[in-house]
Structure formats: structure tokens, C-alpha cells
CSV table of C-alpha atoms and ligand atoms in Angstrom, one decimal:
chain,number,residue,atom,x,y,z
Z,117,UNK,CA,-12.4,-5.5,20.6
Z,118,UNK,CA,-13.2,-9.1,21.0
Z,119,UNK,CA,-17.0,-8.6,20.7
Z,120,UNK,CA,-19.2,-11.7,20.5
Z,121,UNK,CA,-19.7,-12.8,17.0
Z,122,UNK,CA,-16.7,-11.1,15.6
Z,123,UNK,CA,-15.5,-14.3,14.0
Z,124,UNK,CA,-18.7,-14.4,11.9
Z,125,UNK,CA,-18.2,-10.9,10.7
Z,126,UNK,CA,-18.2,-10.3,7.0
Z,127,UNK,CA,-14.6,-9.3,6.2
Z,128,UNK,CA,-15.8,-6.2,4.3
Z,129,UNK,CA,-17.1,-4.8,7.6
Z,130,UNK,CA,-14.9,-2.9,10.0
Z,131,UNK,CA,-14.1,-3.8,13.6
Z,132,UNK,CA,-13.8,-1.3,16.4
Z,133,UNK,CA,-10.0,-1.4,16.1
Z,134,UNK,CA,-10.3,-0.2,12.5
Z,135,UNK,CA,-11.8,3.0,13.7
Z,136,UNK,CA,-8.4,3.6,15.2
Z,137,UNK,CA,-6.2,3.4,12.1
Z,138,UNK,CA,-5.3,7.0,12.5
Z,139,UNK,CA,-5.1,6.8,16.3
Z,140,UNK,CA,-2.8,3.8,16.3
Z,141,UNK,CA,-0.5,5.4,13.7
Z,142,UNK,CA,-0.3,8.5,15.9
Z,143,UNK,CA,0.6,6.3,18.9
Z,144,UNK,CA,3.6,4.7,17.1
Z,145,UNK,CA,4.7,8.0,15.6
Z,146,UNK,CA,4.7,9.5,19.1
Z,147,UNK,CA,6.7,6.5,20.5
Z,148,UNK,CA,9.2,6.8,17.6
Z,149,UNK,CA,9.6,10.6,18.1
Z,150,UNK,CA,10.1,10.1,21.9
Z,151,UNK,CA,12.7,7.5,21.3
Z,152,UNK,CA,14.5,9.8,18.9
Z,153,UNK,CA,14.4,12.6,21.4
Z,154,UNK,CA,12.1,15.0,19.6
Z,155,UNK,CA,9.8,17.4,21.5
Z,156,UNK,CA,6.0,17.3,21.6
Z,157,UNK,CA,6.0,20.1,19.1
Z,158,UNK,CA,7.3,17.8,16.5
Z,159,UNK,CA,4.6,15.3,17.3
Z,160,UNK,CA,1.9,18.0,17.1
Z,161,UNK,CA,3.2,18.8,13.6
Z,162,UNK,CA,3.3,15.2,12.4
Z,163,UNK,CA,0.2,13.7,14.0
Z,164,UNK,CA,-2.2,14.8,11.2
Z,165,UNK,CA,-1.7,15.7,7.5
Z,166,UNK,CA,-0.9,19.3,6.8
Z,167,UNK,CA,-3.8,19.3,4.2
Z,168,UNK,CA,-6.9,17.3,3.7
Z,169,UNK,CA,-9.2,18.1,0.8
Z,170,UNK,CA,-12.7,16.6,0.6
Z,171,UNK,CA,-14.4,16.8,-2.7
Z,172,UNK,CA,-17.9,15.9,-4.0
Z,173,UNK,CA,-18.0,15.0,-7.7
Z,174,UNK,CA,-21.2,14.8,-9.9
Z,175,UNK,CA,-20.7,12.0,-12.4
Z,176,UNK,CA,-23.1,11.2,-15.3
Z,177,UNK,CA,-23.9,7.5,-15.1
Z,178,UNK,CA,-24.7,5.3,-18.1
Z,179,UNK,CA,-28.4,5.3,-17.4
Z,180,UNK,CA,-28.6,9.1,-17.7
Z,181,UNK,CA,-28.8,9.7,-13.9
Z,182,UNK,CA,-26.2,11.8,-12.0
Z,183,UNK,CA,-24.4,10.3,-9.0
Z,184,UNK,CA,-22.5,12.4,-6.5
Z,185,UNK,CA,-19.2,10.7,-5.3
Z,186,UNK,CA,-17.1,11.8,-2.4
Z,187,UNK,CA,-13.3,11.7,-2.6
Z,188,UNK,CA,-10.3,12.8,-0.5
Z,189,UNK,CA,-6.7,13.8,-0.9
Z,190,UNK,CA,-4.5,14.0,2.1
Z,191,UNK,CA,-1.0,15.6,2.1
Z,192,UNK,CA,0.8,14.6,5.3
Z,193,UNK,CA,4.0,16.6,5.3
Z,194,UNK,CA,5.9,18.3,2.4
Z,195,UNK,CA,9.0,19.4,4.2
Z,196,UNK,CA,11.2,16.9,2.3
Z,197,UNK,CA,9.6,17.5,-1.1
Z,198,UNK,CA,6.3,17.0,-3.0
Z,199,UNK,CA,3.9,14.6,-1.5
Z,200,UNK,CA,3.4,11.2,-3.1
Z,201,UNK,CA,0.9,8.4,-2.8
Z,202,UNK,CA,-1.8,6.3,-4.5
Z,203,UNK,CA,-5.5,6.8,-5.1
Z,204,UNK,CA,-7.9,4.1,-3.8
Z,205,UNK,CA,-11.3,3.4,-5.3
Z,206,UNK,CA,-13.2,1.4,-2.7
Z,207,UNK,CA,-16.6,1.5,-1.0
Z,208,UNK,CA,-15.0,1.6,2.4
Z,209,UNK,CA,-12.7,4.6,1.9
Z,210,UNK,CA,-13.0,7.0,4.8
Z,211,UNK,CA,-11.4,10.2,5.9
Z,212,UNK,CA,-9.4,8.8,8.8
Z,213,UNK,CA,-8.1,5.9,6.7
Z,214,UNK,CA,-6.9,8.3,4.0
Z,215,UNK,CA,-5.2,10.4,6.6
Z,216,UNK,CA,-3.4,7.4,8.1
Z,217,UNK,CA,-2.5,6.1,4.6
Z,218,UNK,CA,-0.9,9.5,3.8
Z,219,UNK,CA,1.2,9.3,7.0
Z,220,UNK,CA,2.3,5.8,6.1
Z,221,UNK,CA,3.5,7.2,2.8
Z,222,UNK,CA,5.6,9.8,4.6
Z,223,UNK,CA,7.2,7.0,6.6
Z,224,UNK,CA,7.8,4.8,3.5
Z,225,UNK,CA,9.5,7.7,1.7
Z,226,UNK,CA,11.7,8.2,4.8
Z,227,UNK,CA,12.6,4.6,5.0
Z,228,UNK,CA,13.6,4.2,1.4
Z,229,UNK,CA,15.0,7.7,1.4
Z,230,UNK,CA,13.0,9.3,-1.4
Z,231,UNK,CA,12.8,13.1,-1.9
Z,232,UNK,CA,9.1,13.1,-1.1
Z,233,UNK,CA,6.6,13.5,1.7
Z,234,UNK,CA,3.5,11.3,2.0
Z,235,UNK,CA,0.1,11.8,0.3
Z,236,UNK,CA,-2.9,9.6,-0.4
Z,237,UNK,CA,-6.3,9.8,-2.0
Z,238,UNK,CA,-9.4,7.8,-2.1
Z,239,UNK,CA,-12.9,7.9,-3.6
Z,240,UNK,CA,-15.9,6.1,-2.1
Z,241,UNK,CA,-17.2,4.0,-4.9
Z,242,UNK,CA,-17.3,0.3,-6.0
Z,243,UNK,CA,-15.5,0.1,-9.4
Z,244,UNK,CA,-16.6,-3.5,-9.7
Z,245,UNK,CA,-20.1,-2.3,-10.4
Z,246,UNK,CA,-19.2,0.6,-12.7
Z,247,UNK,CA,-18.7,0.6,-16.5
Z,248,UNK,CA,-15.5,1.8,-18.1
Z,249,UNK,CA,-17.2,5.0,-19.2
Z,250,UNK,CA,-18.4,5.7,-15.7
Z,251,UNK,CA,-14.9,5.0,-14.3
Z,252,UNK,CA,-13.3,7.3,-16.8
Z,253,UNK,CA,-15.7,10.2,-16.0
Z,254,UNK,CA,-15.1,9.6,-12.3
Z,255,UNK,CA,-11.3,9.6,-12.7
Z,256,UNK,CA,-11.4,12.8,-14.7
Z,257,UNK,CA,-13.8,14.5,-12.3
Z,258,UNK,CA,-11.4,13.7,-9.4
Z,259,UNK,CA,-8.5,15.3,-11.1
Z,260,UNK,CA,-10.5,18.4,-11.9
Z,261,UNK,CA,-11.6,18.5,-8.2
Z,262,UNK,CA,-8.1,18.2,-6.7
Z,263,UNK,CA,-6.2,20.0,-9.5
Z,264,UNK,CA,-5.3,23.0,-7.4
Z,265,UNK,CA,-3.3,21.0,-4.8
Z,266,UNK,CA,-1.6,18.4,-7.1
Z,267,UNK,CA,1.1,18.5,-9.7
Z,268,UNK,CA,4.5,17.1,-10.6
Z,269,UNK,CA,6.2,19.4,-8.1
Z,270,UNK,CA,3.4,19.4,-5.5
Z,271,UNK,CA,1.7,16.1,-5.0
Z,272,UNK,CA,2.0,13.0,-7.3
Z,273,UNK,CA,-0.7,10.4,-7.3
Z,274,UNK,CA,-0.3,6.7,-8.2
Z,275,UNK,CA,-2.4,3.4,-8.2
Z,276,UNK,CA,-3.7,1.7,-5.1
Z,277,UNK,CA,-6.6,-0.7,-4.4
Z,278,UNK,CA,-8.9,-1.0,-7.4
Z,279,UNK,CA,-7.1,1.6,-9.5
Z,280,UNK,CA,-4.7,0.7,-12.4
Z,281,UNK,CA,-2.6,2.0,-15.2
Z,282,UNK,CA,-5.7,2.8,-17.3
Z,283,UNK,CA,-7.1,5.0,-14.6
Z,284,UNK,CA,-3.6,6.7,-14.2
Z,285,UNK,CA,-3.7,7.3,-18.0
Z,286,UNK,CA,-7.1,9.1,-17.8
Z,287,UNK,CA,-6.0,11.1,-14.9
Z,288,UNK,CA,-2.7,12.1,-16.6
Z,289,UNK,CA,-4.7,13.1,-19.7
Z,290,UNK,CA,-7.1,15.2,-17.7
Z,291,UNK,CA,-4.4,17.0,-15.8
Z,292,UNK,CA,-2.4,17.7,-19.1
Z,293,UNK,CA,-5.6,19.1,-20.7
Z,294,UNK,CA,-6.2,21.4,-17.7
Z,295,UNK,CA,-2.6,22.7,-17.8
Z,296,UNK,CA,-2.4,22.7,-21.6
Z,297,UNK,CA,0.9,20.9,-21.7
Z,298,UNK,CA,1.9,17.2,-21.5
Z,299,UNK,CA,2.5,16.4,-17.9
Z,300,UNK,CA,3.6,12.7,-17.5
Z,301,UNK,CA,5.3,13.5,-14.2
Z,302,UNK,CA,1.9,14.4,-12.7
Z,303,UNK,CA,1.1,10.7,-11.9
Z,304,UNK,CA,3.0,7.4,-11.8
Z,305,UNK,CA,1.9,3.9,-12.6
Z,306,UNK,CA,1.1,4.9,-16.1
Z,307,UNK,CA,1.1,2.5,-19.1
Z,308,UNK,CA,4.6,2.2,-20.6
Z,309,UNK,CA,3.6,4.1,-23.8
Z,310,UNK,CA,2.5,7.1,-21.8
Z,311,UNK,CA,5.8,7.4,-19.8
Z,312,UNK,CA,5.3,4.6,-17.4
Z,313,UNK,CA,8.4,2.8,-16.0
Z,314,UNK,CA,9.5,-0.7,-16.6
Z,315,UNK,CA,8.9,-2.7,-13.5
Z,316,UNK,CA,6.3,-0.4,-11.8
Z,317,UNK,CA,3.4,-2.9,-12.1
Z,318,UNK,CA,5.3,-5.6,-10.3
Z,319,UNK,CA,7.4,-3.3,-8.1
Z,320,UNK,CA,5.3,-3.6,-4.9
Z,321,UNK,CA,5.4,-7.4,-5.1
Z,322,UNK,CA,9.1,-7.4,-6.0
Z,323,UNK,CA,9.9,-5.2,-2.9
Z,324,UNK,CA,7.9,-7.7,-0.8
Z,325,UNK,CA,9.8,-10.6,-2.2
Z,326,UNK,CA,13.1,-8.9,-1.3
Z,327,UNK,CA,11.9,-8.4,2.2
Z,328,UNK,CA,10.8,-12.0,2.4
Z,329,UNK,CA,14.2,-13.2,1.2
Z,330,UNK,CA,16.0,-11.0,3.8
Z,331,UNK,CA,13.6,-12.0,6.6
Z,332,UNK,CA,13.9,-15.7,5.7
Z,333,UNK,CA,17.7,-15.4,6.0
Z,334,UNK,CA,17.3,-14.1,9.5
Z,335,UNK,CA,15.0,-17.0,10.4
Z,336,UNK,CA,17.0,-19.6,8.4
Z,337,UNK,CA,14.0,-20.5,6.3
Z,338,UNK,CA,14.7,-21.7,2.7
Z,339,UNK,CA,12.4,-20.1,0.1
Z,340,UNK,CA,12.5,-23.3,-2.0
Z,341,UNK,CA,9.8,-25.4,-0.5
Z,342,UNK,CA,8.6,-22.8,2.0
Z,343,UNK,CA,4.8,-22.8,2.5
Z,344,UNK,CA,3.4,-19.4,1.6
Z,345,UNK,CA,-0.1,-17.9,2.1
Z,346,UNK,CA,-1.1,-14.7,0.4
Z,347,UNK,CA,-4.3,-12.8,1.2
Z,348,UNK,CA,-5.4,-10.8,-1.9
Z,349,UNK,CA,-4.8,-11.6,-5.5
Z,350,UNK,CA,-4.6,-8.2,-7.1
Z,351,UNK,CA,-1.6,-6.2,-8.2
Z,352,UNK,CA,0.5,-6.9,-5.1
Z,353,UNK,CA,-0.8,-10.3,-4.2
Z,354,UNK,CA,-0.9,-12.0,-7.6
Z,355,UNK,CA,2.6,-10.9,-8.6
Z,356,UNK,CA,3.9,-11.9,-5.2
Z,357,UNK,CA,2.3,-15.4,-5.5
Z,358,UNK,CA,3.8,-15.8,-8.9
Z,359,UNK,CA,7.3,-14.7,-7.8
Z,360,UNK,CA,7.2,-17.1,-4.8
Z,361,UNK,CA,5.9,-19.9,-6.9
Z,362,UNK,CA,8.6,-19.4,-9.5
Z,363,UNK,CA,11.2,-19.3,-6.7
Z,364,UNK,CA,10.1,-22.8,-5.7
Z,365,UNK,CA,7.9,-21.9,-2.7
Z,366,UNK,CA,4.7,-23.8,-2.2
Z,367,UNK,CA,1.9,-21.2,-2.4
Z,368,UNK,CA,-0.8,-23.2,-0.4
Z,369,UNK,CA,-3.4,-20.4,0.0
Z,370,UNK,CA,-4.6,-17.3,-1.8
Z,371,UNK,CA,-7.7,-15.2,-1.5
Z,372,UNK,CA,-9.8,-12.3,-2.8
Z,373,UNK,CA,-12.7,-10.3,-1.5
Z,374,UNK,CA,-15.1,-13.3,-1.9
Z,375,UNK,CA,-13.2,-16.1,-0.3
Z,376,UNK,CA,-9.9,-18.1,-0.3
Z,377,UNK,CA,-8.4,-21.2,-2.0
Z,378,UNK,CA,-6.3,-23.7,-0.1
Z,379,UNK,CA,-4.3,-26.7,-1.4
Z,380,UNK,CA,-1.8,-28.3,1.1
Z,381,UNK,CA,0.4,-29.4,-1.8
Z,382,UNK,CA,0.5,-26.0,-3.4
Z,383,UNK,CA,-1.8,-24.1,-5.9
Z,384,UNK,CA,-1.2,-23.8,-9.6
Z,385,UNK,CA,-0.5,-20.1,-9.6
Z,386,UNK,CA,-0.1,-19.8,-13.4
Z,387,UNK,CA,-3.6,-21.3,-13.9
Z,388,UNK,CA,-5.1,-18.9,-11.3
Z,389,UNK,CA,-3.4,-15.9,-12.9
Z,390,UNK,CA,-4.9,-16.9,-16.2
Z,391,UNK,CA,-8.4,-17.0,-14.7
Z,392,UNK,CA,-8.4,-14.0,-12.4
Z,393,UNK,CA,-10.3,-10.8,-13.5
Z,394,UNK,CA,-9.0,-7.3,-13.6
Z,395,UNK,CA,-10.1,-6.7,-9.9
Z,396,UNK,CA,-8.0,-9.6,-8.7
Z,397,UNK,CA,-11.1,-11.9,-8.3
Z,398,UNK,CA,-10.7,-15.6,-8.9
Z,399,UNK,CA,-12.2,-17.6,-6.0
Z,400,UNK,CA,-15.7,-17.3,-7.4
Z,401,UNK,CA,-14.8,-19.8,-10.1
Z,402,UNK,CA,-14.3,-22.6,-7.4
Z,403,UNK,CA,-16.6,-24.4,-5.1
Z,404,UNK,CA,-14.4,-25.6,-2.3
Z,405,UNK,CA,-13.4,-22.3,-0.9
Z,406,UNK,CA,-12.5,-21.3,2.7
Z,407,UNK,CA,-13.0,-17.9,4.3
Z,408,UNK,CA,-10.3,-15.2,4.5
Z,409,UNK,CA,-10.3,-15.7,8.2
Z,410,UNK,CA,-9.5,-19.4,7.8
Z,411,UNK,CA,-6.8,-18.5,5.3
Z,412,UNK,CA,-4.9,-16.2,7.7
Z,413,UNK,CA,-4.8,-19.0,10.3
Z,414,UNK,CA,-3.4,-21.7,7.9
Z,415,UNK,CA,-0.3,-23.6,9.0
Z,416,UNK,CA,2.5,-22.1,6.9
Z,417,UNK,CA,6.0,-20.6,7.0
Z,418,UNK,CA,5.3,-17.2,5.5
Z,419,UNK,CA,2.1,-15.2,5.6
Z,420,UNK,CA,1.6,-12.2,3.3
Z,421,UNK,CA,-1.5,-10.0,3.8
Z,422,UNK,CA,-1.8,-8.2,0.5
Z,423,UNK,CA,-5.4,-6.9,0.5
Z,424,UNK,CA,-6.9,-4.5,3.0
Z,425,UNK,CA,-6.4,-3.2,6.5
Z,426,UNK,CA,-7.3,-4.6,9.9
Z,427,UNK,CA,-6.9,-8.3,9.1
Z,428,UNK,CA,-4.7,-9.5,11.9
Z,429,UNK,CA,-6.2,-8.2,15.1
Z,430,UNK,CA,-6.2,-9.2,18.8
Z,431,UNK,CA,-9.0,-11.6,17.8
Z,432,UNK,CA,-6.9,-13.8,15.6
Z,433,UNK,CA,-3.2,-13.0,16.1
Z,434,UNK,CA,-3.0,-15.8,18.7
Z,435,UNK,CA,-4.0,-18.2,15.9
Z,436,UNK,CA,-1.5,-17.1,13.2
Z,437,UNK,CA,0.9,-20.1,12.6
Z,438,UNK,CA,3.4,-18.4,10.2
Z,439,UNK,CA,7.0,-17.8,11.4
Z,440,UNK,CA,7.2,-14.7,9.3
Z,441,UNK,CA,4.5,-12.2,8.4
Z,442,UNK,CA,5.3,-9.7,5.7
Z,443,UNK,CA,2.8,-6.9,5.2
Z,444,UNK,CA,2.3,-6.1,1.5
Z,445,UNK,CA,-1.0,-4.4,2.3
Z,446,UNK,CA,-1.2,-1.1,4.1
Z,447,UNK,CA,-2.3,-1.5,7.7
Z,448,UNK,CA,-3.2,-5.2,7.7
Z,449,UNK,CA,-2.2,-5.7,11.4
Z,450,UNK,CA,-3.6,-3.6,14.2
Z,451,UNK,CA,-1.5,-2.4,17.1
Z,452,UNK,CA,-2.9,-5.1,19.3
Z,453,UNK,CA,-2.3,-7.7,16.6
Z,454,UNK,CA,1.3,-6.5,16.3
Z,455,UNK,CA,1.9,-6.8,20.0
Z,456,UNK,CA,0.6,-10.4,20.1
Z,457,UNK,CA,2.7,-11.4,17.1
Z,458,UNK,CA,5.8,-9.8,18.6
Z,459,UNK,CA,5.2,-11.4,22.0
Z,460,UNK,CA,4.9,-14.8,20.2
Z,461,UNK,CA,8.3,-14.3,18.5
Z,462,UNK,CA,6.8,-14.0,15.0
Z,463,UNK,CA,8.9,-11.8,12.7
Z,464,UNK,CA,6.6,-9.1,11.4
Z,465,UNK,CA,8.0,-7.0,8.5
Z,466,UNK,CA,5.8,-3.9,8.6
Z,467,UNK,CA,3.9,-2.4,5.7
Z,468,UNK,CA,5.9,0.9,5.7
Z,469,UNK,CA,9.0,-1.1,4.8
Z,470,UNK,CA,7.6,-4.2,3.0
Z,471,UNK,CA,5.3,-2.4,0.6
Z,472,UNK,CA,7.7,0.4,-0.2
Z,473,UNK,CA,8.8,-1.1,-3.6
Z,474,UNK,CA,5.8,0.5,-5.3
Z,475,UNK,CA,6.6,4.0,-4.3
Z,476,UNK,CA,10.3,3.4,-5.0
Z,477,UNK,CA,9.7,2.5,-8.6
Z,478,UNK,CA,7.1,5.3,-8.8
Z,479,UNK,CA,10.0,7.6,-7.9
Z,480,UNK,CA,12.1,6.1,-10.7
Z,481,UNK,CA,9.2,6.7,-13.1
Z,482,UNK,CA,8.9,10.3,-12.0
Z,483,UNK,CA,12.7,10.8,-12.4
Z,484,UNK,CA,12.6,9.3,-15.9
Z,485,UNK,CA,9.6,11.6,-16.8
Z,486,UNK,CA,11.6,14.6,-15.6
Z,487,UNK,CA,14.7,13.7,-17.5
Z,488,UNK,CA,12.9,12.3,-20.6
Z,489,UNK,CA,15.3,9.4,-20.7
Z,490,UNK,CA,14.0,5.9,-19.9
Z,491,UNK,CA,15.7,2.9,-18.2
Z,492,UNK,CA,15.6,-0.8,-18.9
Z,493,UNK,CA,13.8,-3.4,-16.8
Z,494,UNK,CA,17.1,-4.7,-15.6
Z,495,UNK,CA,18.2,-1.2,-14.5
Z,496,UNK,CA,15.0,-0.7,-12.5
Z,497,UNK,CA,15.3,-4.1,-10.9
Z,498,UNK,CA,18.8,-3.6,-9.9
Z,499,UNK,CA,18.2,-0.2,-8.4
Z,500,UNK,CA,15.1,-1.4,-6.5
Z,501,UNK,CA,16.9,-4.4,-5.0
Z,502,UNK,CA,19.7,-2.2,-3.8
Z,503,UNK,CA,17.3,0.2,-2.1
Z,504,UNK,CA,15.1,-2.5,-0.5
Z,505,UNK,CA,18.0,-4.7,0.8
Z,506,UNK,CA,19.6,-1.7,2.4
Z,507,UNK,CA,16.3,-0.4,3.9
Z,508,UNK,CA,15.4,-3.8,5.3
Z,509,UNK,CA,18.7,-4.2,7.0
Z,510,UNK,CA,18.6,-0.7,8.3
Z,511,UNK,CA,15.2,-1.3,10.0
Z,512,UNK,CA,16.1,-4.8,11.1
Z,513,UNK,CA,19.4,-3.6,12.7
Z,514,UNK,CA,17.6,-0.7,14.4
Z,515,UNK,CA,15.1,-3.2,15.9
Z,516,UNK,CA,17.9,-5.4,17.2
Z,517,UNK,CA,19.9,-2.5,18.6
Z,518,UNK,CA,16.9,-1.0,20.3
Z,519,UNK,CA,15.3,-4.3,21.2
Z,520,UNK,CA,12.0,-3.2,19.7
Z,521,UNK,CA,9.7,-4.7,17.1
Z,522,UNK,CA,10.3,-3.9,13.4
Z,523,UNK,CA,7.2,-1.7,13.2
Z,524,UNK,CA,8.5,0.7,15.8
Z,525,UNK,CA,12.0,0.5,14.3
Z,526,UNK,CA,10.6,1.3,10.8
Z,527,UNK,CA,8.7,4.3,12.3
Z,528,UNK,CA,11.9,5.5,13.9
Z,529,UNK,CA,13.8,5.3,10.6
Z,530,UNK,CA,10.9,6.7,8.6
Z,531,UNK,CA,10.0,9.7,10.8
Z,532,UNK,CA,13.6,11.1,11.1
Z,533,UNK,CA,13.9,12.6,7.6
Z,534,UNK,CA,10.7,14.6,7.6
Z,535,UNK,CA,11.4,15.7,11.2
Z,536,UNK,CA,14.8,17.0,10.3
Z,537,UNK,CA,13.5,18.7,7.1
Z,538,UNK,CA,10.8,20.3,9.1
Z,539,UNK,CA,13.3,21.5,11.6
Z,540,UNK,CA,15.7,22.9,9.0
Z,541,UNK,CA,12.8,24.8,7.4
Z,542,UNK,CA,12.2,26.5,10.7
Z,543,UNK,CA,8.7,25.0,11.2
Z,544,UNK,CA,9.6,23.7,14.6
A,277,NAI,N1,-0.5,-1.3,-5.9
A,277,NAI,C1,0.5,-0.8,-5.3
A,277,NAI,O1,1.5,-0.4,-5.9
A,277,NAI,C2,0.6,-0.9,-3.8
A,277,NAI,C3,-0.4,-1.5,-3.0
A,277,NAI,N2,-0.3,-1.5,-1.7
A,277,NAI,C4,-1.3,-2.1,-0.8
A,277,NAI,O2,-1.5,-3.5,-1.2
A,277,NAI,C5,-2.8,-3.9,-0.9
A,277,NAI,C6,-3.4,-4.4,-2.2
A,277,NAI,O3,-3.4,-3.4,-3.2
A,277,NAI,P1,-3.4,-3.8,-4.8
A,277,NAI,O4,-2.9,-5.2,-5.0
A,277,NAI,O5,-2.8,-2.7,-5.5
A,277,NAI,O6,-5.0,-3.8,-5.0
A,277,NAI,P2,-5.8,-4.5,-6.1
A,277,NAI,O7,-7.1,-3.7,-6.3
A,277,NAI,O8,-5.0,-4.8,-7.3
A,277,NAI,O9,-6.2,-5.9,-5.4
A,277,NAI,C7,-6.9,-6.0,-4.2
A,277,NAI,C8,-7.1,-7.4,-3.9
A,277,NAI,O10,-7.6,-7.5,-2.5
A,277,NAI,C9,-8.8,-8.2,-2.6
A,277,NAI,N3,-9.8,-7.7,-1.6
A,277,NAI,C10,-10.5,-6.6,-1.6
A,277,NAI,N4,-11.3,-6.5,-0.6
A,277,NAI,C11,-11.0,-7.5,0.2
A,277,NAI,C12,-11.5,-8.0,1.4
A,277,NAI,N5,-12.4,-7.3,2.1
A,277,NAI,N6,-11.0,-9.2,1.9
A,277,NAI,C13,-10.0,-9.9,1.3
A,277,NAI,N7,-9.5,-9.5,0.1
A,277,NAI,C14,-10.0,-8.3,-0.4
A,277,NAI,C15,-9.3,-8.1,-4.0
A,277,NAI,O11,-10.3,-9.1,-4.3
A,277,NAI,C16,-8.1,-8.2,-4.8
A,277,NAI,O12,-7.7,-9.5,-4.9
A,277,NAI,C17,-3.5,-2.6,-0.4
A,277,NAI,O13,-3.5,-2.5,1.0
A,277,NAI,C18,-2.7,-1.5,-1.0
A,277,NAI,O14,-2.8,-0.3,-0.3
A,277,NAI,C19,0.8,-1.0,-1.0
A,277,NAI,C20,1.8,-0.4,-1.7
A,277,NAI,C21,1.7,-0.2,-3.2
A,278,AKG,O1,3.5,4.5,-6.1
A,278,AKG,C1,3.2,5.4,-5.3
A,278,AKG,O2,3.5,6.6,-5.5
A,278,AKG,C2,2.4,5.1,-4.1
A,278,AKG,C3,2.0,3.7,-3.8
A,278,AKG,C4,1.1,3.7,-2.6
A,278,AKG,O3,0.1,4.3,-2.6
A,278,AKG,C5,1.5,2.9,-1.4
A,278,AKG,O4,2.7,2.6,-1.3
A,278,AKG,O5,0.7,2.7,-0.6
């Protein structure tokens, strides 16, 4: 931590803290289990995924060469039910990160009370440099490689960073071909015409908005006119910016992997949405950009990291000016960063709560696939709001009652269901 030159670091590179995504998750899980009175045996069960599959996939590239890609699927704990979680295509995917991501999925499912455990997948690749044909062959190869451990009642993938409904459609088709029957419930985040759910695409952002509204009430901040900064302009970040903009907030900063845009009087979000590409890139069209680091430190009321992990660390947490930080991304704040923000009285709504709208509507999609009967957009929104408002207040009240920060409170709420299910199954 705190090494010389860290401020100059390219944001794509990882800090020492990021090596500890898994370790820091284990530390908070242990703390939550201790507070709940569980023994060390429970911690030993939950500190790592039950299963971690590494696969190597040969894929024919457009130029005729063959490239070998490495991918992972982690299944953290399936005591409650099948595991569930997205698949990430990113050059920086690594084994420990996928493990931590699967553990966060277990916590999310516990917090919003879904009948799932956590899973997560990833492939080391850069889809921004691949053709549609190459992406399709890679997506299908991944499903063939992990097919033995996934399925509608085993482990149900979904979208995450740099994956989308088209990739879900190819994966669903490959799985259905392997099994020789149509299996829409194998994966969620599908296009509507293939059994996708209304509201899934915007669900993560909608869940974040509900958490922002609830957090703003606690801090007496009016959404109308609030200054909002959003890091990341992909699925989560761009919908979120749009919802906040439509609600009358001033979105003064947004960013992507290449830089950030800042306008003190507010950005024209509709214009930016119109110009962004399918990877959530838009800043390359502008000249007066700032860095992602500068974006995070802008003077604002509400800051939403909605891109990648390890963005708020011991290095910059002191400089964050927002009153409320709501984590749409997975793992954007390190343990050290969390401590600094909490000590400074900034309300931090943690990822495992704030970004749980995505998996909640994925669950709705899976339920609709299983029953073959589909709900309206209004029905989905109403159900999502109910779940998220209740979950936010459950975690917030726990944090107040126990006098702890919301991350530890969320872990306490999230870890309980899988612990109890593991105990009833006789595993501990
Ligand atoms: N899509 C979903 O349903 C859910 C997503 N999340 C989390 O939200 C975050 C964003 O995911 P999506 O919006 O789905 O991904 P996306 O692929 O749609 O968009 C990613 C955005 O992050 C930006 N980005 C990538 N690398 C970056 C870097 N090094 N620095 C700054 N920005 C960078 C991209 O330019 C893009 O704007 C991730 O942490 C993901 O795990 C969490 C829950 C559900
Ligand atoms: O929609 C899902 O099933 C999982 C979404 C996800 O990967 C996440 O919440 O991080």
C-alpha cells in the first residue's frame, strides 16, 4: 500500500491491495460469523468456494490461428440451492478474484433472500479486440468446458463485465444443444425473445437507485439537484446515470476505461447514451477529459463506483468528498478504504447490497422460465422495489443496532442463510 508513484498508476493495473480481494473478503466473513456466534468450523467451510473449475479453451480466430483462452467457474456454497452468478470477460480476470466474486454472490443471495448460493465465472480475454464470430466461438467453448458442473438446477450463469444478452443467448443455445432440449433456465440476462425477463437489463442500476433513495433519506439529501458522480458507463453505470438524471439529479461526472468527463453544471446523459459504444466507452470522443482518479475525488453528494474493483483504497479514501458512496460495482472499495470512509462518517452502501438488483431480477427470470409464464415490466419493478427497500433497511438497521459499518452488517445478514442451511444439511 501507499507505494511511491501509485497516483500515476494506470487504472487497469492492480495495486497490492487488490491481491487481497479474497483475503479481505475472508476477513469480513470471519468477523460476521464471529459476531453471529458461529464456530471456526463454519468459517473453514465458507472461507473458499466448494468448487473451482479452471478450463483452457482452444478457439479458432478469424485469421485462421488458434488461441488458447483460460476461464474459471467458482461455486461458493450450494447449501441453500443452485449457485448463481455472472460471467466476466476481461483481460484482468484472475482466480482469486473469481473466488471472491462467487463469495459476494452468496452474500447477495442471502441479503435479498433468494433460494441460491453464489457462483461466478470469468474468462481472461479482451472482447474489445475480438470479432463477433470469435466472441461467439469463445462463449460456446466456455459452456462446453463447464457443462458438467452447470445447469438450471446446479449453477446458473448471467452477464457481468463485458458480457451481454447476445453472449447469454449463444451460451443458452450451446447448453440446449448439448442437452438436446430447450433450456432457457440455464442462464439469465437473455434477450426477451429467448425467455429473458422484462427489467433485467436495467435491474442492477434500478437496485442501486433504490439504495441511493433510501440512503439519501437517512442523510436528508434531496435527489432532485443532488450532484452525482458515476464511475463506469456500461450496463450498471449508464442506466444509473440516466435514472438519476431523469430524477432531477445533476450527473456531473461519468467515466469509462479510458478516462472521465466532468461538467460542474451537469452532463447531458441522453446525448452520452446516444454516443457510447456497446462496451460502455464514450470518453474517447471528447478532448477535455479527466482521469478516473480525479473523477472519484470530485466534489459531489453521491458517488457511485460502477466499473471495476479496488478503486477506493487507503491512497484516495481520504480525498473522497461525497457524503454517500453506493457501490454498484463488485469490490470497488478495499478494506482499508472502507475503514477510512467509515471513520470519516461517509455512508458507504456496500456492493453485496447495492448491486443485488441484478441477481434479484435474474431470479425472477429463472422463476418465469421454470413456470413458462411471463410477467410485465411493472410487475418486475414492483417486486424488485419491495425486495430492495426491505433489504436496505434490514442491513441499515443491523448496522445501527450493532454500531458497525454497513459492509459488516451486510455480511452478517448475508452469511446467516447459507450458514443455517449448511448446518441443517449436517455439513457442520
Ligand atoms: N451487469 C450486472 O448485472 C451487474 C454488474 N455488477 C458490477 O458492476 C460493474 C460494472 O458491470 P457492467 O456495467 O455490467 O459492465 P459493462 O461491461 O457493461 O461496463 C463496464 C464499464 O466499466 C468501464 N471500465 C472497464 N474497465 C475500467 C477501468 N479500468 N477503469 C474505469 N472504468 C472501467 C467500461 O469502460 C464500461 O464503461 C462490475 O463491477 C460488475 O461486476 C454487479 C451486479 C450486477
Ligand atoms: O444476475 C445474476 O445472476 C448475477 C449478477 C452478478 O454477477 C452480480 O451480481 O455480480
